[in-house]
PDB file of C-alpha atoms in Angstrom:
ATOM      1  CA  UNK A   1     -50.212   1.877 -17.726  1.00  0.00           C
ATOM      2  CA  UNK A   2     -48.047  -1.465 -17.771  1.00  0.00           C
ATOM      3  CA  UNK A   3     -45.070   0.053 -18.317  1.00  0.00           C
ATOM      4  CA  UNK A   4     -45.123   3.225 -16.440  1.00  0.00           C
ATOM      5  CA  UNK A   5     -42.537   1.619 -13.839  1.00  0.00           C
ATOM      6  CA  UNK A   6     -40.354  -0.190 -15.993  1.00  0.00           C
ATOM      7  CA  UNK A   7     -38.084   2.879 -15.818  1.00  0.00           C
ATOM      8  CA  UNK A   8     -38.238   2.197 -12.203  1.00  0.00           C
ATOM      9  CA  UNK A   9     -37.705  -1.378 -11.941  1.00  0.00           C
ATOM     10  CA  UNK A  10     -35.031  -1.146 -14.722  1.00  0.00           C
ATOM     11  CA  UNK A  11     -32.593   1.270 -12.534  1.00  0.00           C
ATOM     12  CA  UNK A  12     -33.361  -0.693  -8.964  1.00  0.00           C
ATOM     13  CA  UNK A  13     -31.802  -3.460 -11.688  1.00  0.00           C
ATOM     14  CA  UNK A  14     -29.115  -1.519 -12.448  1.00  0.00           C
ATOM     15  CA  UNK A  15     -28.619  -0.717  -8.638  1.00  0.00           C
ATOM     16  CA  UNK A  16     -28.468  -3.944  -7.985  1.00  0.00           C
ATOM     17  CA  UNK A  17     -26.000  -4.844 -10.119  1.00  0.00           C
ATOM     18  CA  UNK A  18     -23.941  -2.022  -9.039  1.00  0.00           C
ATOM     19  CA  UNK A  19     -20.493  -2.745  -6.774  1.00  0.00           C
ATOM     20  CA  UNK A  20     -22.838  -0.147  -4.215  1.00  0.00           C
ATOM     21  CA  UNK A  21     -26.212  -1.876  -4.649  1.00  0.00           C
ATOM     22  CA  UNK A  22     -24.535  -5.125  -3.733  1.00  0.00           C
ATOM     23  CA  UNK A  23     -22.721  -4.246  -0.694  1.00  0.00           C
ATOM     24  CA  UNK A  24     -26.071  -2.766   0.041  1.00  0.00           C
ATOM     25  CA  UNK A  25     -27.860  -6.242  -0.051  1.00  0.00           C
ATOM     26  CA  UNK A  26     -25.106  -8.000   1.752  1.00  0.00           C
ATOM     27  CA  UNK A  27     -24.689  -5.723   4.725  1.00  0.00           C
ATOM     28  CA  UNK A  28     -28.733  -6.264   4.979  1.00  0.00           C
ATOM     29  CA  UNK A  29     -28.222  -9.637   4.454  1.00  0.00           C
ATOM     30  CA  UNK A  30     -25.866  -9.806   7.578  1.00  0.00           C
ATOM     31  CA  UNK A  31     -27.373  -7.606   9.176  1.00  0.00           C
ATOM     32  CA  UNK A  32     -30.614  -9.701   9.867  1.00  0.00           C
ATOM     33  CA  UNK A  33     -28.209 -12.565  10.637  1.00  0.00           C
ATOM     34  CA  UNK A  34     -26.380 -10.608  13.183  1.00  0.00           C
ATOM     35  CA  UNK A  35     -30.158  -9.835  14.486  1.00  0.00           C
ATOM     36  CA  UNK A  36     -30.761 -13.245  15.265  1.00  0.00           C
ATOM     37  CA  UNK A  37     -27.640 -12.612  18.354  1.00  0.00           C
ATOM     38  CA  UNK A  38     -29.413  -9.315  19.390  1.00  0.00           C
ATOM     39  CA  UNK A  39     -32.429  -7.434  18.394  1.00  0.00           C
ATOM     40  CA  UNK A  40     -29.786  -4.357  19.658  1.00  0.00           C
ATOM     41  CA  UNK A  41     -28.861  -4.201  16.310  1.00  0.00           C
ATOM     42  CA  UNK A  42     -32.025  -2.901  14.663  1.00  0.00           C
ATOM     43  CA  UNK A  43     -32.067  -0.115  16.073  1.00  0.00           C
ATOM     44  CA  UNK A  44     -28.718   1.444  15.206  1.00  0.00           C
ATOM     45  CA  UNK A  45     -29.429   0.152  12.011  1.00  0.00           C
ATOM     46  CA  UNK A  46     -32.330   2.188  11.537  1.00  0.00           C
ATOM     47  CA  UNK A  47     -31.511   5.148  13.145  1.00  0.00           C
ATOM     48  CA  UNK A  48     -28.037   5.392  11.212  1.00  0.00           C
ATOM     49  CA  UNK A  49     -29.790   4.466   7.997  1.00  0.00           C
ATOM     50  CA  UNK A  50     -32.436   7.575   8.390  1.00  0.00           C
ATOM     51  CA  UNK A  51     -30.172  10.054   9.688  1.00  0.00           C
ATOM     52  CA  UNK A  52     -27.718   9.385   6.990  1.00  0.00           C
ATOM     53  CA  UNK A  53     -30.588   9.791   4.205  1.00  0.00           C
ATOM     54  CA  UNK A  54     -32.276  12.748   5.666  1.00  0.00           C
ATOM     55  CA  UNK A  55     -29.429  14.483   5.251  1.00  0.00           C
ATOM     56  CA  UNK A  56     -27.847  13.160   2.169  1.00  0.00           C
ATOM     57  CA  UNK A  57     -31.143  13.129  -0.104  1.00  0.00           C
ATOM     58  CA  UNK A  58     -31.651  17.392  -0.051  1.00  0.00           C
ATOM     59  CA  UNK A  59     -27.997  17.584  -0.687  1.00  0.00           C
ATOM     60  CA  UNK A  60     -28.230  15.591  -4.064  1.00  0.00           C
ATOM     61  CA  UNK A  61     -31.605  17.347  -5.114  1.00  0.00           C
ATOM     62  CA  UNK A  62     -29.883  20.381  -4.449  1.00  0.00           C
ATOM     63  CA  UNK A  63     -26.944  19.912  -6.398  1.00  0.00           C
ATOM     64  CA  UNK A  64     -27.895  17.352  -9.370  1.00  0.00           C
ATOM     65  CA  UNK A  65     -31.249  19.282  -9.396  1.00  0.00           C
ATOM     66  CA  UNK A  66     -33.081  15.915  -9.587  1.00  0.00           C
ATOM     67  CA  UNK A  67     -34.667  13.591  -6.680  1.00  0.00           C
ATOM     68  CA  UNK A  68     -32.042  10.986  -6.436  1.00  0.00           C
ATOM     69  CA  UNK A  69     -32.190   7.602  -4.333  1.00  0.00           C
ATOM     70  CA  UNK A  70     -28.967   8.226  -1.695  1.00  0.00           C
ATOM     71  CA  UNK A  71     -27.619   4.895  -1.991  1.00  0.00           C
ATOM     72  CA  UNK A  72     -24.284   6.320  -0.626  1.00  0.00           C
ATOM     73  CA  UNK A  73     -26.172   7.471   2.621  1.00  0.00           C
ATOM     74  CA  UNK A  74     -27.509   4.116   2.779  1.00  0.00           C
ATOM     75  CA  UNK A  75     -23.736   2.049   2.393  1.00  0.00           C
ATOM     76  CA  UNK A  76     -22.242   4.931   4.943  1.00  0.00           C
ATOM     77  CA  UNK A  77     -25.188   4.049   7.732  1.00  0.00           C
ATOM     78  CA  UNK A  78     -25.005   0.356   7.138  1.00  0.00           C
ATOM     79  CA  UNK A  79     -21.325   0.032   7.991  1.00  0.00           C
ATOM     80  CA  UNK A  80     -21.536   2.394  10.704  1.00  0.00           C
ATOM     81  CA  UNK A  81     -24.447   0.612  12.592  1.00  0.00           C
ATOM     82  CA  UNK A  82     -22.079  -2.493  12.017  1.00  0.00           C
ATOM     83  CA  UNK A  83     -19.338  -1.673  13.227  1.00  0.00           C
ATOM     84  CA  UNK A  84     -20.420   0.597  16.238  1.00  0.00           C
ATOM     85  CA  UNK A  85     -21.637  -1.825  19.016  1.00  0.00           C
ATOM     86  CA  UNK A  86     -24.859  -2.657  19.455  1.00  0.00           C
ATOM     87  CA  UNK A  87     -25.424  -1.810  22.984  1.00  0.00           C
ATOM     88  CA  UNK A  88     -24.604   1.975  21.699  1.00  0.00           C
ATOM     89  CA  UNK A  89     -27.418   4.368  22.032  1.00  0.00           C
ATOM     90  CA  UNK A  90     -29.137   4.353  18.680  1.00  0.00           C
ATOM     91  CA  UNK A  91     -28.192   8.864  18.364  1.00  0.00           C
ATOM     92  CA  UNK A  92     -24.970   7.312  18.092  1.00  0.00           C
ATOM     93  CA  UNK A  93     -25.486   5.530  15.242  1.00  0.00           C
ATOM     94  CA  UNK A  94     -27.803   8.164  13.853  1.00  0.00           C
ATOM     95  CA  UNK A  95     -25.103  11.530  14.390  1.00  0.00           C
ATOM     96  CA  UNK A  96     -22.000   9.463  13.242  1.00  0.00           C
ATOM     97  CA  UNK A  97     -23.696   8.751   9.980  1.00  0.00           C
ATOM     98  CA  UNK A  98     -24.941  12.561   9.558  1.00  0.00           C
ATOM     99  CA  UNK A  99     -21.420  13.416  10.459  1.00  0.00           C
ATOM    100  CA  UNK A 100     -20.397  11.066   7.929  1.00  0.00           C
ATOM    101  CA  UNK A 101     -22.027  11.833   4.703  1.00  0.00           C
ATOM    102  CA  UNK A 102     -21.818  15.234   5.639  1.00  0.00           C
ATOM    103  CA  UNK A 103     -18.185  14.884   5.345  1.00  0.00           C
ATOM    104  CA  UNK A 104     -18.539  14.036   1.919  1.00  0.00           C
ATOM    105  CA  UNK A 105     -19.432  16.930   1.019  1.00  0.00           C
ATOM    106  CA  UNK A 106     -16.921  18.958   3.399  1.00  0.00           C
ATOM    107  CA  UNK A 107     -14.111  17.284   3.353  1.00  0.00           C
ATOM    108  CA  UNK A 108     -13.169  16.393  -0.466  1.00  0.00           C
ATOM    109  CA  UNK A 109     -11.012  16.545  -3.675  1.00  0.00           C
ATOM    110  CA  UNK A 110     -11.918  17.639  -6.623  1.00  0.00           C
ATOM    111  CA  UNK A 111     -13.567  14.828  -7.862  1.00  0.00           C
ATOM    112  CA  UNK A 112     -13.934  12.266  -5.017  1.00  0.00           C
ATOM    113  CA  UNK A 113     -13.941  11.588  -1.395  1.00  0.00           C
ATOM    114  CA  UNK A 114     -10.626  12.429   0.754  1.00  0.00           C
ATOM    115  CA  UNK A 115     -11.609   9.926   3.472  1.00  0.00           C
ATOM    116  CA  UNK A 116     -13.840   6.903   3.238  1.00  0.00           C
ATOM    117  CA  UNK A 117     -17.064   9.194   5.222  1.00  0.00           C
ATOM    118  CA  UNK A 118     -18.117   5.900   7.402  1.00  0.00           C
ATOM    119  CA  UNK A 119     -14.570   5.560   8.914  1.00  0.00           C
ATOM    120  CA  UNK A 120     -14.299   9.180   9.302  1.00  0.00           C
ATOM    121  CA  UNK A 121     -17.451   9.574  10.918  1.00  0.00           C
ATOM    122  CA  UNK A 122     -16.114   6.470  12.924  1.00  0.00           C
ATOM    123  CA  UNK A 123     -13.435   8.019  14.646  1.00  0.00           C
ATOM    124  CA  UNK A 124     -14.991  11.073  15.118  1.00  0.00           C
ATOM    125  CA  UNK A 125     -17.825   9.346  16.978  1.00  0.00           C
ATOM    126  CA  UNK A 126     -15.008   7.530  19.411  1.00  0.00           C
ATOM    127  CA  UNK A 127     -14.031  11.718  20.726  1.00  0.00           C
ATOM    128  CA  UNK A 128     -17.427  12.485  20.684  1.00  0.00           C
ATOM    129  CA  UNK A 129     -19.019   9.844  22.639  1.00  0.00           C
ATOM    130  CA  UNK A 130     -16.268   7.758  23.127  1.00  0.00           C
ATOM    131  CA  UNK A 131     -18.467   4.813  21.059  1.00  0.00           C
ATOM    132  CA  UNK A 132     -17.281   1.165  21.303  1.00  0.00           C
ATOM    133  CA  UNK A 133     -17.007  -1.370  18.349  1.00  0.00           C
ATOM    134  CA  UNK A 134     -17.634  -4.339  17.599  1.00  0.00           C
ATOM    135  CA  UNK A 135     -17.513  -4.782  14.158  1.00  0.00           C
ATOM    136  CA  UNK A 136     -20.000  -6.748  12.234  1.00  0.00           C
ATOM    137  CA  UNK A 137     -23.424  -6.340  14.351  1.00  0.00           C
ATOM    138  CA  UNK A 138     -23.478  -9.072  16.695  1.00  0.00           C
ATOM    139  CA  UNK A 139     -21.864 -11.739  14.274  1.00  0.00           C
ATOM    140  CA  UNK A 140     -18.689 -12.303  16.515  1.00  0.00           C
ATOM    141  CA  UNK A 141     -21.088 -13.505  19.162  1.00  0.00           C
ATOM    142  CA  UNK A 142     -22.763 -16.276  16.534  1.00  0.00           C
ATOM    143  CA  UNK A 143     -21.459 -19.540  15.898  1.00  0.00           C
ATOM    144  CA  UNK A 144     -18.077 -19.585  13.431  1.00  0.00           C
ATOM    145  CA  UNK A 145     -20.824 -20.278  10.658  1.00  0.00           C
ATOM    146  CA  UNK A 146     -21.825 -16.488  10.827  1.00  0.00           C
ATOM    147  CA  UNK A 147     -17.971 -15.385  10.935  1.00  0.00           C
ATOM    148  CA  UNK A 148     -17.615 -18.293   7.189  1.00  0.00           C
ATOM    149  CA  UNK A 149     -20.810 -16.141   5.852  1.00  0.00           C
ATOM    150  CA  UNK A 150     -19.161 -12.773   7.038  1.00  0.00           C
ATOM    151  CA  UNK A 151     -15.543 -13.724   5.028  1.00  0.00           C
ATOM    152  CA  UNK A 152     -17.138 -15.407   2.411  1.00  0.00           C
ATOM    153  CA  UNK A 153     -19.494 -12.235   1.591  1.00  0.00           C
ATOM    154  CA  UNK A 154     -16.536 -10.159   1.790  1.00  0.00           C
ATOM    155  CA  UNK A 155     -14.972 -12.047  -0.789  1.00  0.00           C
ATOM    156  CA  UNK A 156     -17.035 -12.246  -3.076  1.00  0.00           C
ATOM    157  CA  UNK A 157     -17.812  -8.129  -2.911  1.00  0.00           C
ATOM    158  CA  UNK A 158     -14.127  -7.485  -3.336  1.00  0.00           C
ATOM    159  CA  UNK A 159     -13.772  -9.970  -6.052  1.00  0.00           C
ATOM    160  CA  UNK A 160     -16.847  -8.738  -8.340  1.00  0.00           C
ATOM    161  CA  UNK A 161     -15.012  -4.967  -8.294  1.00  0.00           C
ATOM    162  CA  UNK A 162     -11.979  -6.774  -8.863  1.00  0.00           C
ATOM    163  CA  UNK A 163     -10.150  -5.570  -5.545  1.00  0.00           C
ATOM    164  CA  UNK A 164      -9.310  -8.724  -4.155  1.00  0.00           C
ATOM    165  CA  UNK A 165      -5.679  -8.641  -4.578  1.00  0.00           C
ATOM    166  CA  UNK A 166      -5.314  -5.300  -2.979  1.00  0.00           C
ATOM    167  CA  UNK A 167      -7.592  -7.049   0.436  1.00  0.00           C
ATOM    168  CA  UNK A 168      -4.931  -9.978   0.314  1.00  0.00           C
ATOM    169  CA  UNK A 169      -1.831  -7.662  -0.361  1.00  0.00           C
ATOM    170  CA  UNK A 170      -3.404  -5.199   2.888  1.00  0.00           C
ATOM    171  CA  UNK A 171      -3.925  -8.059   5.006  1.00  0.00           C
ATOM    172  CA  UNK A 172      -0.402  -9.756   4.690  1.00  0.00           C
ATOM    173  CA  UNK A 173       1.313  -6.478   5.068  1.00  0.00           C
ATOM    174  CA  UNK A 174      -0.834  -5.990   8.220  1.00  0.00           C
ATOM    175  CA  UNK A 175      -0.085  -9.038  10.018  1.00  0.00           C
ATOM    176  CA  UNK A 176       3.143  -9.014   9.058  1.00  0.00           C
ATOM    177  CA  UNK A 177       4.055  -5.788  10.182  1.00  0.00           C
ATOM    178  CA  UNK A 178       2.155  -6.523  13.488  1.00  0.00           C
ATOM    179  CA  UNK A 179       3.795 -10.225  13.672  1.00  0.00           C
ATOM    180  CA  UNK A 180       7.497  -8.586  13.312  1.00  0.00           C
ATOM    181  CA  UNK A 181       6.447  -6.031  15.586  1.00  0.00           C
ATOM    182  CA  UNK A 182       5.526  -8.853  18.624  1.00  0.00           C
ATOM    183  CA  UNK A 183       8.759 -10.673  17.593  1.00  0.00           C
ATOM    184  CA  UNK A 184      10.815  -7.881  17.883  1.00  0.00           C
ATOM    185  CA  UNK A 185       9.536  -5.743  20.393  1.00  0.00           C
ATOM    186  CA  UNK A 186       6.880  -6.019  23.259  1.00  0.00           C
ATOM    187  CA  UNK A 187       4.627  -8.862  22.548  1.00  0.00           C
ATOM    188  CA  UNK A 188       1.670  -6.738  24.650  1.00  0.00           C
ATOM    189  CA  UNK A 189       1.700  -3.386  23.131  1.00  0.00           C
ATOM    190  CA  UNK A 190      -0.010  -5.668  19.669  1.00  0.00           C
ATOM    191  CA  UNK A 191      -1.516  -8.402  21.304  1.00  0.00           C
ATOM    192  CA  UNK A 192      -4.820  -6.626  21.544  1.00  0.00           C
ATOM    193  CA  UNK A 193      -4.923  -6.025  17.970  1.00  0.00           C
ATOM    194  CA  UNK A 194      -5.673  -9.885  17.738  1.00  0.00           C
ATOM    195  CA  UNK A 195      -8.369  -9.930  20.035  1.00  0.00           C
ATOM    196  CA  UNK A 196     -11.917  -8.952  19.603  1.00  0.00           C
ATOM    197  CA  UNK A 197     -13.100  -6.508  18.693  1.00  0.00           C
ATOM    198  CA  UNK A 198      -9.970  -5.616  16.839  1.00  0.00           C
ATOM    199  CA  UNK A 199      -8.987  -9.209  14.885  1.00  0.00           C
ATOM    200  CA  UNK A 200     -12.572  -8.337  13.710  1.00  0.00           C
ATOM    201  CA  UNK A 201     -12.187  -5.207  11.455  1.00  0.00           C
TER     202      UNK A 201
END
């Protein structure tokens, strides 16, 4: 029938649109860029991507009683594959984004989250396997063209869910705090925190 998967196409729509679904496209979208330094990337991507929706999607069937796409799953592996770096093993990738949407489920409020599960999972995965980042795929070793598409996409995703005071308020505390810091104390105990891959995060 012609309209059997309008249902279908109407909430990938609605996905879209969504603060989640958009992130989604852009971390894709930069991801393939990133690809262009180092097929490495792919297959973090991939692996962290799976893992994370293997074990995300039984979860939500099991508690909303429904099949449900795990979009969530999908967000946490994407920024885990790019910010790991990509010369990790591709497990990596794949247990720090199990580790990290199963911490969503583990480690929580009432009604939310406690800790963002990709930057959970993140640390965790630096004890584990003592995993290096480099934040971003491969974009920091692109021309300054991929680094304008990089801020630029983060600016618009933190202006459409209307965040982008808080990112400007964070980022002036930060450097100020790290500035005074370097002033006042010793310049080298900071210094790395403006060197890659740190002035990347």
């Amino acid at each position: 029938m012609p309209g059997a998967n309008a249902p279908k196409r109407h909430a990938l729509r609605r996905f879209l649109r969504s603060p989640k679904g958009l992130l989604s496209v852009i971390l894709l979208a930069l991801v393939a860029v990133a690809a262009t330094a180092t097929t490495r990337v792919w297959p973090g991507v991939l692996a962290a991507v799976s893992a994370g929706m293997i074990v995300d999607a039984p979860i939500l069937r099991w508690r909303k009683r429904r099949w449900e796409f795990p979009s969530g799953a999908l967000l946490t592996g994407l920024i885990v594959a790019m910010v790991l770096a990509p010369q990790e093993p591709w497990y990596v990738a794949a247990v720090t984004t199990a580790l990290g949407v199963a911490s969503k489920y583990v480690v929580r409020a009432a009604t939310a989250n406690t800790f963002n599960p990709a930057a959970l999972a993140l640390v965790a995965a630096f004890y584990l396997f003592d995993a290096g980042e480099s934040w971003w795929g491969a974009l920091p070793e692109l021309p300054a063209i991929a680094i304008v598409l990089l801020v630029a996409s983060g600016l618009f995703i933190a202006d459409r869910v209307t965040r982008l005071h808080a990112v400007f308020a964070f980022l002036a505390t930060y450097f100020l705090l790290f500035s005074a810091t370097a002033f006042i104390g010793d310049p080298a105990r900071v210094a790395e925190l403006y060197r890659a891959p740190d002035v990347h995060a």
